[in-house]
Amino acid sequence: MKILILGSGQVGSTVAQNLASLSSNDVTIVDVDEKALQQLSKLDVQTIIGNGASPFVLERAAAADADLLLALTRSDETNIVACKIAADIFNVPNRIARVRSSEYLEYSFPNKEGEDSNSLNIFDITETISPEQLVTEQLVGLLSYSSTLQVLNFADNKVQMVIVQARQGGLLVGKEIADINAHLPEGIDCQICAIYRNNRLIVPSSKTVIIEGDEVFFVANIDNIDAIIRELRPKEQRSRRIMIAGGGNIGYRLAKKLENKYDIKIIEYNATRAEWLAENLDNTLVLHGSANDESLLNEEYIDEIDIYCALTNDDENNIMSSLLAKNLGAKRVIAIVNRSSYVDLLEGNKIDIVVSPHLTTIGSILAHIRRGDVVAVHPLRRGTAEAIEVIVHGDENTSAIVGRKISDVNWPTGCHFAALVRGEEVIMGHHTDEILQEGDHVIFFVSRRRVLRELEKLIQVKMGFFG
């Protein structure tokens, strides 16, 4: 596949690294920053200096031969215009744009059929990726349950993969995984698909003993998540008070989504923006000031806050205000941090959860470009592992897995079958006698990303499927 990437920032360069590692891909990157392109010299990619929205630059980049355009620059306008030019002039069949501004995403107008249409449709964008929207959804998932490290949605929110750290007082801590059936009510099932102990992967079996400090990855029906968390941690009081530092796109969206469920305070440094927030939020207390102001935090009873979220555009501000809030008594702190080197240093120390927007964005992009019918991709463990959802297609003649039991399929080493969803039915991966059928949604935990190519080959249908 010939892929043209516009933008060599953190998202663009990481996507390029993922794609260039496969010999079947021919990757070209366009950016105005020559130094940024030079840093990609170790990758097997072609680099071109120039504005991605220029038809002359796109022509030099051989856009006419491209199968896919990924417009991932920091400028919404550049990404939008580039997609329009790629469609109208160069006939690029697939065009994905990174769009940050909610104004582009939310404005709609009647199309030719008189139905409401997204404003971006007129620019011939095949798919849009909104980092702010993706991060907001991730934060909403984290705030839905006490003390989770990550919450991932699959199969139209029927199933979730949840990551929690085991703590003494959990019913299963100190016991074998097989003992979970003694505690769970009838009809509740789950799949513990991975355990990380001291940063080393343990592939769990029924005899594996959960110990305090284990990072446990489990999959369950969304209605049963609380019961499974109780197996791994003592019952905790549900979060009620949330303080948000930063009233930008993410801070505003998060407050808007949650203000009717939680007591929310939001701190915004810019007076004009704070006034706008006060006018557009109904049940949120808006404070004008600095999140690094110790006296302000104390005046607003930071020691009574259940969750403090640092969501500004500045990594250093987020880190420092989170550390300050934790030191002053906030029970749990979450910080957005863009620089991957910071993420590795901070997570699991004083800051409870570090959210990386570029990793979240990359997962959404990879779901669009992976071979086979891939619905969702979520990078885990700072990108070294993945949770992936695919839809199974074909029949016994055209598919290597349809019509076969889960246990009979030779899954790649490092690829762990977590669950399958068939209509409204959710079946956990330990039911290995289940026969895979056309249309099943299958969720995998992949501990070694290098086996993803093997998995893609396995789930693809043979040519006979297409007649």
Short mmCIF file of C-alpha atoms in Angstrom, two decimals:
data_model
loop_
_atom_site.label_atom_id
_atom_site.label_comp_id
_atom_site.label_asym_id
_atom_site.label_seq_id
_atom_site.Cartn_x
_atom_site.Cartn_y
_atom_site.Cartn_z
CA MET A 1 0.00 0.00 0.00
CA LYS A 2 1.31 3.45 -0.91
CA ILE A 3 0.66 5.81 2.01
CA LEU A 4 1.18 9.57 2.09
CA ILE A 5 1.50 11.15 5.55
CA LEU A 6 1.27 14.91 6.07
CA GLY A 7 2.94 16.04 9.29
CA SER A 8 5.97 14.58 11.09
CA GLY A 9 5.00 15.50 14.65
CA GLN A 10 4.57 12.89 17.38
CA VAL A 11 1.45 11.41 15.79
CA GLY A 12 2.72 11.46 12.21
CA SER A 13 6.16 10.06 13.05
CA THR A 14 4.77 7.28 15.26
CA VAL A 15 2.23 6.26 12.62
CA ALA A 16 5.01 6.28 10.02
CA GLN A 17 7.12 4.04 12.24
CA ASN A 18 4.24 1.58 12.57
CA LEU A 19 3.53 1.50 8.85
CA ALA A 20 7.11 1.50 7.60
CA SER A 21 7.89 -1.61 9.66
CA LEU A 22 5.76 -3.63 7.22
CA SER A 23 7.49 -4.37 3.92
CA SER A 24 4.18 -4.18 2.06
CA ASN A 25 3.88 -0.43 2.75
CA ASP A 26 5.51 2.38 0.78
CA VAL A 27 5.44 5.46 3.04
CA THR A 28 6.11 9.12 2.16
CA ILE A 29 6.08 11.93 4.76
CA VAL A 30 5.58 15.61 3.97
CA ASP A 31 6.38 18.43 6.41
CA VAL A 32 7.54 22.05 6.35
CA ASP A 33 10.05 21.31 9.14
CA GLU A 34 13.28 19.99 7.62
CA LYS A 35 14.81 19.13 11.01
CA ALA A 36 11.78 17.06 11.98
CA LEU A 37 12.08 15.11 8.73
CA GLN A 38 15.79 14.49 9.31
CA GLN A 39 14.93 12.76 12.59
CA LEU A 40 13.03 10.16 10.55
CA SER A 41 16.08 9.26 8.47
CA LYS A 42 16.40 5.90 10.25
CA LEU A 43 12.98 4.83 8.98
CA ASP A 44 12.47 3.26 5.58
CA VAL A 45 10.40 6.20 4.34
CA GLN A 46 10.69 8.96 1.74
CA THR A 47 10.58 12.53 3.06
CA ILE A 48 9.56 15.70 1.20
CA ILE A 49 9.85 19.27 2.51
CA GLY A 50 6.82 21.45 1.83
CA ASN A 51 3.25 22.42 2.69
CA GLY A 52 0.95 19.40 2.51
CA ALA A 53 -1.93 21.59 1.32
CA SER A 54 0.00 22.63 -1.82
CA PRO A 55 -0.96 20.75 -5.01
CA PHE A 56 2.64 21.14 -6.24
CA VAL A 57 4.00 19.46 -3.10
CA LEU A 58 1.40 16.68 -3.30
CA GLU A 59 2.34 16.14 -6.94
CA ARG A 60 6.04 15.82 -5.98
CA ALA A 61 4.99 13.30 -3.33
CA ALA A 62 3.31 11.20 -6.06
CA ALA A 63 -0.17 11.66 -4.55
CA ALA A 64 -1.70 10.38 -7.80
CA ASP A 65 -0.32 6.91 -6.98
CA ALA A 66 -1.25 6.96 -3.28
CA ASP A 67 -3.81 4.54 -1.83
CA LEU A 68 -4.21 6.50 1.41
CA LEU A 69 -3.65 10.07 2.58
CA LEU A 70 -3.16 10.68 6.31
CA ALA A 71 -3.40 14.43 6.98
CA LEU A 72 -1.95 14.66 10.51
CA THR A 73 -0.47 18.16 10.73
CA ARG A 74 -1.22 20.45 13.68
CA SER A 75 -3.32 22.70 11.42
CA ASP A 76 -6.95 21.69 10.86
CA GLU A 77 -7.14 23.91 7.80
CA THR A 78 -4.07 22.34 6.20
CA ASN A 79 -5.48 18.84 6.80
CA ILE A 80 -8.92 19.74 5.42
CA VAL A 81 -7.64 21.48 2.29
CA ALA A 82 -5.14 18.68 1.61
CA CYS A 83 -7.93 16.08 1.66
CA LYS A 84 -10.01 18.13 -0.78
CA ILE A 85 -7.10 18.54 -3.19
CA ALA A 86 -6.16 14.85 -2.84
CA ALA A 87 -9.72 13.86 -3.75
CA ASP A 88 -10.42 16.29 -6.61
CA ILE A 89 -7.03 16.52 -8.30
CA PHE A 90 -5.19 13.30 -7.47
CA ASN A 91 -8.09 10.85 -6.92
CA VAL A 92 -6.64 9.43 -3.70
CA PRO A 93 -9.26 6.83 -2.70
CA ASN A 94 -8.97 7.11 1.11
CA ARG A 95 -8.40 10.37 2.99
CA ILE A 96 -8.15 10.61 6.79
CA ALA A 97 -7.83 14.01 8.46
CA ARG A 98 -6.86 14.93 12.00
CA VAL A 99 -9.31 17.67 13.05
CA ARG A 100 -9.06 19.26 16.49
CA SER A 101 -11.60 22.10 16.43
CA SER A 102 -15.08 21.14 17.58
CA GLU A 103 -16.52 23.85 15.30
CA TYR A 104 -15.60 21.82 12.21
CA LEU A 105 -16.89 18.58 13.73
CA GLU A 106 -20.18 19.79 15.17
CA TYR A 107 -21.49 22.17 12.50
CA SER A 108 -24.02 20.53 10.18
CA PHE A 109 -26.12 21.59 7.22
CA PRO A 110 -28.70 19.88 4.97
CA ASN A 111 -27.22 17.80 2.16
CA LYS A 112 -28.80 17.24 -1.28
CA GLU A 113 -31.28 14.78 0.23
CA GLY A 114 -32.31 17.33 2.86
CA GLU A 115 -30.70 15.38 5.70
CA ASP A 116 -28.26 16.86 8.21
CA SER A 117 -24.68 16.35 7.07
CA ASN A 118 -21.33 17.01 8.74
CA SER A 119 -19.66 20.15 7.38
CA LEU A 120 -16.49 18.18 6.63
CA ASN A 121 -18.28 16.07 4.01
CA ILE A 122 -17.97 18.88 1.49
CA PHE A 123 -14.18 18.52 1.73
CA ASP A 124 -14.30 14.84 0.70
CA ILE A 125 -12.75 13.57 3.93
CA THR A 126 -13.22 9.81 4.26
CA GLU A 127 -12.67 9.72 8.04
CA THR A 128 -11.92 12.31 10.71
CA ILE A 129 -9.74 11.78 13.77
CA SER A 130 -10.40 14.17 16.67
CA PRO A 131 -7.74 13.88 19.42
CA GLU A 132 -9.76 15.99 21.86
CA GLN A 133 -12.86 13.87 21.38
CA LEU A 134 -10.91 10.62 21.77
CA VAL A 135 -9.16 11.82 24.93
CA THR A 136 -12.46 13.04 26.40
CA GLU A 137 -14.01 9.60 25.83
CA GLN A 138 -10.99 7.98 27.48
CA LEU A 139 -11.31 10.26 30.52
CA VAL A 140 -15.05 9.58 30.82
CA GLY A 141 -14.25 5.85 30.91
CA LEU A 142 -11.61 6.35 33.61
CA LEU A 143 -13.98 8.40 35.77
CA SER A 144 -16.78 5.84 35.45
CA TYR A 145 -15.07 3.40 37.84
CA SER A 146 -12.95 4.01 40.93
CA SER A 147 -9.21 3.34 40.66
CA THR A 148 -9.04 1.92 37.14
CA LEU A 149 -5.88 2.56 35.12
CA GLN A 150 -7.57 2.28 31.73
CA VAL A 151 -11.04 1.52 30.37
CA LEU A 152 -11.50 0.50 26.71
CA ASN A 153 -14.82 0.07 24.92
CA PHE A 154 -15.56 -2.63 22.33
CA ALA A 155 -18.49 -3.91 20.28
CA ASP A 156 -20.66 -0.79 20.56
CA ASN A 157 -20.01 -0.54 24.31
CA LYS A 158 -21.26 -4.06 25.05
CA VAL A 159 -17.83 -5.12 26.34
CA GLN A 160 -15.02 -3.32 28.13
CA MET A 161 -11.38 -4.14 28.76
CA VAL A 162 -10.40 -2.72 32.14
CA ILE A 163 -6.93 -2.43 33.66
CA VAL A 164 -6.68 -2.27 37.45
CA GLN A 165 -3.93 -2.71 40.01
CA ALA A 166 -4.71 -5.47 42.49
CA ARG A 167 -4.91 -4.36 46.13
CA GLN A 168 -5.17 -6.26 49.41
CA GLY A 169 -8.85 -6.60 50.28
CA GLY A 170 -9.87 -7.71 46.80
CA LEU A 171 -11.68 -11.04 47.06
CA LEU A 172 -9.35 -12.75 44.56
CA VAL A 173 -6.04 -11.28 45.77
CA GLY A 174 -3.82 -14.05 47.16
CA LYS A 175 -5.93 -16.72 45.46
CA GLU A 176 -5.90 -18.64 42.17
CA ILE A 177 -7.88 -17.20 39.27
CA ALA A 178 -10.07 -20.34 39.28
CA ASP A 179 -11.41 -19.24 42.69
CA ILE A 180 -13.19 -16.26 41.09
CA ASN A 181 -16.24 -18.44 40.46
CA ALA A 182 -16.75 -18.83 44.20
CA HIS A 183 -17.41 -15.09 44.58
CA LEU A 184 -19.16 -14.02 41.40
CA PRO A 185 -22.97 -14.18 41.19
CA GLU A 186 -24.40 -16.70 38.75
CA GLY A 187 -24.33 -15.47 35.15
CA ILE A 188 -21.38 -13.09 35.61
CA ASP A 189 -18.28 -14.04 33.63
CA CYS A 190 -14.97 -12.45 32.72
CA GLN A 191 -11.66 -13.16 31.04
CA ILE A 192 -8.40 -12.18 32.71
CA CYS A 193 -6.26 -11.92 29.60
CA ALA A 194 -2.97 -10.55 30.97
CA ILE A 195 -1.14 -9.76 34.19
CA TYR A 196 1.91 -7.51 34.47
CA ARG A 197 3.99 -8.13 37.59
CA ASN A 198 6.98 -5.80 38.07
CA ASN A 199 6.54 -4.81 34.41
CA ARG A 200 6.87 -8.42 33.23
CA LEU A 201 4.02 -10.17 31.41
CA ILE A 202 2.41 -13.21 32.99
CA VAL A 203 0.08 -15.14 30.69
CA PRO A 204 -2.61 -16.17 33.20
CA SER A 205 -4.01 -19.67 33.65
CA SER A 206 -6.62 -20.92 36.09
CA LYS A 207 -3.80 -21.75 38.54
CA THR A 208 -2.20 -18.26 38.46
CA VAL A 209 -2.28 -16.55 41.86
CA ILE A 210 -3.13 -12.82 41.88
CA ILE A 211 -0.87 -10.86 44.26
CA GLU A 212 -1.01 -7.27 45.47
CA GLY A 213 0.46 -4.83 42.96
CA ASP A 214 -0.36 -6.94 39.88
CA GLU A 215 -1.58 -4.92 36.91
CA VAL A 216 -4.56 -6.99 35.77
CA PHE A 217 -6.15 -6.76 32.31
CA PHE A 218 -9.65 -8.21 32.17
CA VAL A 219 -12.58 -8.21 29.75
CA ALA A 220 -16.24 -8.40 30.79
CA ASN A 221 -19.76 -7.43 29.84
CA ILE A 222 -20.14 -3.71 30.61
CA ASP A 223 -22.86 -4.49 33.19
CA ASN A 224 -20.49 -6.72 35.20
CA ILE A 225 -17.41 -4.49 35.48
CA ASP A 226 -18.04 -3.34 39.07
CA ALA A 227 -18.38 -6.94 40.28
CA ILE A 228 -15.05 -7.92 38.67
CA ILE A 229 -13.23 -4.88 40.08
CA ARG A 230 -14.44 -5.96 43.54
CA GLU A 231 -12.49 -9.21 43.02
CA LEU A 232 -9.26 -7.26 42.59
CA ARG A 233 -9.62 -4.28 44.94
CA PRO A 234 -11.50 -3.52 48.17
CA LYS A 235 -14.81 -1.78 47.69
CA GLU A 236 -14.23 1.95 47.37
CA GLN A 237 -16.50 4.94 47.68
CA ARG A 238 -17.64 6.16 44.28
CA SER A 239 -16.01 9.38 43.09
CA ARG A 240 -18.22 12.43 43.49
CA ARG A 241 -16.04 15.57 43.51
CA ILE A 242 -13.93 16.36 40.45
CA MET A 243 -11.64 19.32 39.85
CA ILE A 244 -10.45 20.11 36.30
CA ALA A 245 -7.42 22.28 35.59
CA GLY A 246 -7.76 23.82 32.12
CA GLY A 247 -10.93 24.90 30.36
CA GLY A 248 -9.80 24.20 26.79
CA ASN A 249 -11.58 21.85 24.40
CA ILE A 250 -10.97 18.74 26.50
CA GLY A 251 -11.69 20.35 29.88
CA TYR A 252 -14.91 21.89 28.58
CA ARG A 253 -16.10 18.70 26.87
CA LEU A 254 -15.39 16.61 29.94
CA ALA A 255 -17.22 19.00 32.26
CA LYS A 256 -20.18 19.19 29.86
CA LYS A 257 -20.48 15.39 29.75
CA LEU A 258 -20.21 14.87 33.50
CA GLU A 259 -21.64 17.96 35.19
CA ASN A 260 -25.03 16.34 35.81
CA LYS A 261 -23.44 13.28 37.48
CA TYR A 262 -20.63 14.81 39.56
CA ASP A 263 -19.80 17.93 41.53
CA ILE A 264 -17.34 19.65 39.18
CA LYS A 265 -15.04 22.64 39.56
CA ILE A 266 -12.97 23.90 36.64
CA ILE A 267 -9.98 26.28 36.91
CA GLU A 268 -9.20 28.46 33.88
CA TYR A 269 -6.34 30.97 33.72
CA ASN A 270 -7.68 33.03 30.79
CA ALA A 271 -10.38 35.46 32.00
CA THR A 272 -12.24 35.59 28.68
CA ARG A 273 -12.30 31.80 28.40
CA ALA A 274 -13.42 31.48 32.04
CA GLU A 275 -16.33 33.81 31.32
CA TRP A 276 -17.25 31.75 28.24
CA LEU A 277 -17.14 28.54 30.29
CA ALA A 278 -19.42 30.04 32.94
CA GLU A 279 -21.95 30.93 30.25
CA ASN A 280 -21.85 27.52 28.53
CA LEU A 281 -21.72 25.16 31.50
CA ASP A 282 -24.87 24.67 33.57
CA ASN A 283 -23.84 22.88 36.77
CA THR A 284 -20.08 23.46 36.89
CA LEU A 285 -18.35 25.97 39.17
CA VAL A 286 -15.88 27.96 37.04
CA LEU A 287 -12.88 29.49 38.83
CA HIS A 288 -10.59 32.11 37.27
CA GLY A 289 -7.01 31.53 38.37
CA SER A 290 -3.93 29.33 38.15
CA ALA A 291 -4.04 25.62 38.93
CA ASN A 292 -0.53 26.04 40.37
CA ASP A 293 -1.81 28.52 42.97
CA GLU A 294 -1.58 26.66 46.28
CA SER A 295 -3.81 29.15 48.11
CA LEU A 296 -6.56 28.80 45.47
CA LEU A 297 -6.45 25.01 45.70
CA ASN A 298 -6.67 25.14 49.49
CA GLU A 299 -9.54 27.66 49.37
CA GLU A 300 -11.43 25.23 47.11
CA TYR A 301 -10.88 22.31 49.51
CA ILE A 302 -8.49 20.31 47.32
CA ASP A 303 -8.16 17.77 50.17
CA GLU A 304 -11.83 16.82 49.62
CA ILE A 305 -11.47 16.32 45.85
CA ASP A 306 -11.83 12.70 44.71
CA ILE A 307 -10.22 13.17 41.28
CA TYR A 308 -8.05 16.03 40.02
CA CYS A 309 -7.64 16.23 36.22
CA ALA A 310 -4.85 18.40 34.75
CA LEU A 311 -5.96 19.01 31.16
CA THR A 312 -4.15 22.14 29.96
CA ASN A 313 -2.08 22.30 26.75
CA ASP A 314 1.18 22.55 28.69
CA ASP A 315 2.83 19.30 29.86
CA GLU A 316 4.92 20.99 32.56
CA ASN A 317 1.90 22.82 34.00
CA ASN A 318 -0.09 19.58 34.08
CA ILE A 319 2.72 17.72 35.82
CA MET A 320 3.38 20.39 38.44
CA SER A 321 -0.26 21.10 39.23
CA SER A 322 -0.96 17.35 39.55
CA LEU A 323 1.94 16.89 41.95
CA LEU A 324 0.78 19.92 43.96
CA ALA A 325 -2.83 18.69 44.09
CA LYS A 326 -1.70 15.23 45.22
CA ASN A 327 0.54 16.73 47.88
CA LEU A 328 -2.35 18.88 49.15
CA GLY A 329 -4.65 15.89 49.56
CA ALA A 330 -6.43 15.10 46.27
CA LYS A 331 -7.19 11.38 46.39
CA ARG A 332 -6.43 10.63 42.74
CA VAL A 333 -4.76 12.69 40.02
CA ILE A 334 -4.88 12.33 36.23
CA ALA A 335 -2.67 14.37 33.89
CA ILE A 336 -2.53 14.80 30.13
CA VAL A 337 1.09 14.57 28.98
CA ASN A 338 2.07 14.70 25.31
CA ARG A 339 5.80 13.94 25.50
CA SER A 340 6.26 10.17 25.55
CA SER A 341 9.52 10.45 27.54
CA TYR A 342 7.56 12.16 30.34
CA VAL A 343 4.86 9.46 30.29
CA ASP A 344 7.41 6.72 31.04
CA LEU A 345 8.86 8.71 33.96
CA LEU A 346 5.62 9.72 35.62
CA GLU A 347 3.03 6.95 35.40
CA GLY A 348 2.53 4.97 38.57
CA ASN A 349 4.50 7.38 40.78
CA LYS A 350 2.91 10.45 42.39
CA ILE A 351 0.60 10.89 39.39
CA ASP A 352 -1.91 8.05 39.32
CA ILE A 353 -2.71 8.08 35.59
CA VAL A 354 -0.94 9.76 32.68
CA VAL A 355 -3.03 10.11 29.52
CA SER A 356 -1.11 10.33 26.24
CA PRO A 357 -3.22 12.00 23.51
CA HIS A 358 -0.92 10.98 20.68
CA LEU A 359 -1.09 7.27 21.63
CA THR A 360 -4.89 7.49 21.75
CA THR A 361 -4.94 9.18 18.34
CA ILE A 362 -2.58 6.62 16.83
CA GLY A 363 -4.86 3.78 17.92
CA SER A 364 -7.79 5.35 16.09
CA ILE A 365 -5.70 5.80 12.93
CA LEU A 366 -4.40 2.23 13.02
CA ALA A 367 -7.96 0.90 13.16
CA HIS A 368 -8.55 2.47 9.74
CA ILE A 369 -5.44 1.14 8.03
CA ARG A 370 -4.99 -2.37 9.41
CA ARG A 371 -5.74 -5.24 7.04
CA GLY A 372 -8.96 -7.17 7.67
CA ASP A 373 -12.12 -5.70 9.16
CA VAL A 374 -10.54 -4.00 12.18
CA VAL A 375 -13.04 -2.03 14.30
CA ALA A 376 -10.84 -0.72 17.10
CA VAL A 377 -7.16 -0.56 18.06
CA HIS A 378 -5.96 0.58 21.50
CA PRO A 379 -2.20 0.86 22.16
CA LEU A 380 -1.30 -0.38 25.65
CA ARG A 381 1.80 -0.40 27.82
CA ARG A 382 3.05 2.77 26.11
CA GLY A 383 2.59 1.24 22.68
CA THR A 384 4.33 -2.10 23.26
CA ALA A 385 1.04 -4.03 23.36
CA GLU A 386 -2.43 -3.62 21.84
CA ALA A 387 -6.07 -4.47 22.37
CA ILE A 388 -7.76 -5.00 19.02
CA GLU A 389 -11.31 -5.74 17.86
CA VAL A 390 -11.97 -7.41 14.50
CA ILE A 391 -15.04 -8.68 12.68
CA VAL A 392 -14.80 -12.22 11.33
CA HIS A 393 -15.83 -12.75 7.69
CA GLY A 394 -16.13 -15.65 5.27
CA ASP A 395 -17.05 -19.31 5.59
CA GLU A 396 -15.24 -22.60 6.09
CA ASN A 397 -13.85 -22.43 2.53
CA THR A 398 -12.70 -18.79 2.49
CA SER A 399 -11.63 -18.22 6.10
CA ALA A 400 -8.95 -19.87 8.24
CA ILE A 401 -11.04 -19.41 11.41
CA VAL A 402 -14.78 -19.42 10.56
CA GLY A 403 -16.43 -22.74 11.43
CA ARG A 404 -13.60 -23.75 13.77
CA LYS A 405 -13.45 -23.94 17.54
CA ILE A 406 -11.42 -21.24 19.30
CA SER A 407 -9.13 -23.98 20.64
CA ASP A 408 -8.53 -25.41 17.15
CA VAL A 409 -7.17 -22.18 15.67
CA ASN A 410 -3.38 -21.77 15.73
CA TRP A 411 -3.32 -18.25 17.13
CA PRO A 412 0.04 -16.41 16.85
CA THR A 413 2.25 -16.54 19.95
CA GLY A 414 1.57 -13.43 21.99
CA CYS A 415 -2.00 -13.06 20.67
CA HIS A 416 -4.55 -13.83 23.38
CA PHE A 417 -8.23 -14.41 22.63
CA ALA A 418 -10.15 -12.23 25.11
CA ALA A 419 -13.83 -12.37 24.09
CA LEU A 420 -16.27 -12.58 21.22
CA VAL A 421 -19.55 -10.75 20.77
CA ARG A 422 -22.30 -12.28 18.65
CA GLY A 423 -25.31 -9.99 18.42
CA GLU A 424 -26.22 -9.26 22.04
CA GLU A 425 -24.39 -12.34 23.36
CA VAL A 426 -20.98 -11.88 25.01
CA ILE A 427 -18.76 -14.98 25.23
CA MET A 428 -15.47 -14.97 27.15
CA GLY A 429 -12.32 -16.39 25.59
CA HIS A 430 -11.97 -19.29 28.05
CA HIS A 431 -15.01 -20.94 26.40
CA THR A 432 -12.64 -22.52 23.89
CA ASP A 433 -15.22 -24.95 22.45
CA GLU A 434 -17.14 -22.04 20.93
CA ILE A 435 -17.25 -22.18 17.12
CA LEU A 436 -16.45 -18.92 15.34
CA GLN A 437 -19.11 -17.63 12.97
CA GLU A 438 -19.40 -15.03 10.20
CA GLY A 439 -19.99 -11.58 11.71
CA ASP A 440 -18.54 -12.33 15.16
CA HIS A 441 -16.76 -9.42 16.84
CA VAL A 442 -13.55 -10.81 18.35
CA ILE A 443 -11.41 -8.97 20.90
CA PHE A 444 -7.71 -9.81 21.28
CA PHE A 445 -5.00 -8.75 23.67
CA VAL A 446 -1.72 -8.71 21.74
CA SER A 447 1.33 -8.63 24.01
CA ARG A 448 3.87 -8.58 21.18
CA ARG A 449 3.06 -6.15 18.38
CA ARG A 450 5.33 -7.90 15.91
CA VAL A 451 2.80 -10.74 15.62
CA LEU A 452 0.07 -8.38 14.37
CA ARG A 453 0.96 -9.14 10.75
CA GLU A 454 0.37 -12.86 11.42
CA LEU A 455 -2.99 -12.06 13.01
CA GLU A 456 -4.00 -9.88 10.04
CA LYS A 457 -3.24 -12.76 7.64
CA LEU A 458 -5.22 -15.16 9.79
CA ILE A 459 -8.40 -13.05 9.85
CA GLN A 460 -8.34 -12.11 6.16
CA VAL A 461 -10.65 -13.97 3.80
CA LYS A 462 -9.47 -15.69 0.65
CA MET A 463 -10.25 -14.24 -2.77
CA GLY A 464 -13.14 -16.69 -3.27
CA PHE A 465 -15.11 -14.74 -0.65
CA PHE A 466 -15.55 -11.92 -3.16
CA GLY A 467 -17.07 -14.17 -5.80
#
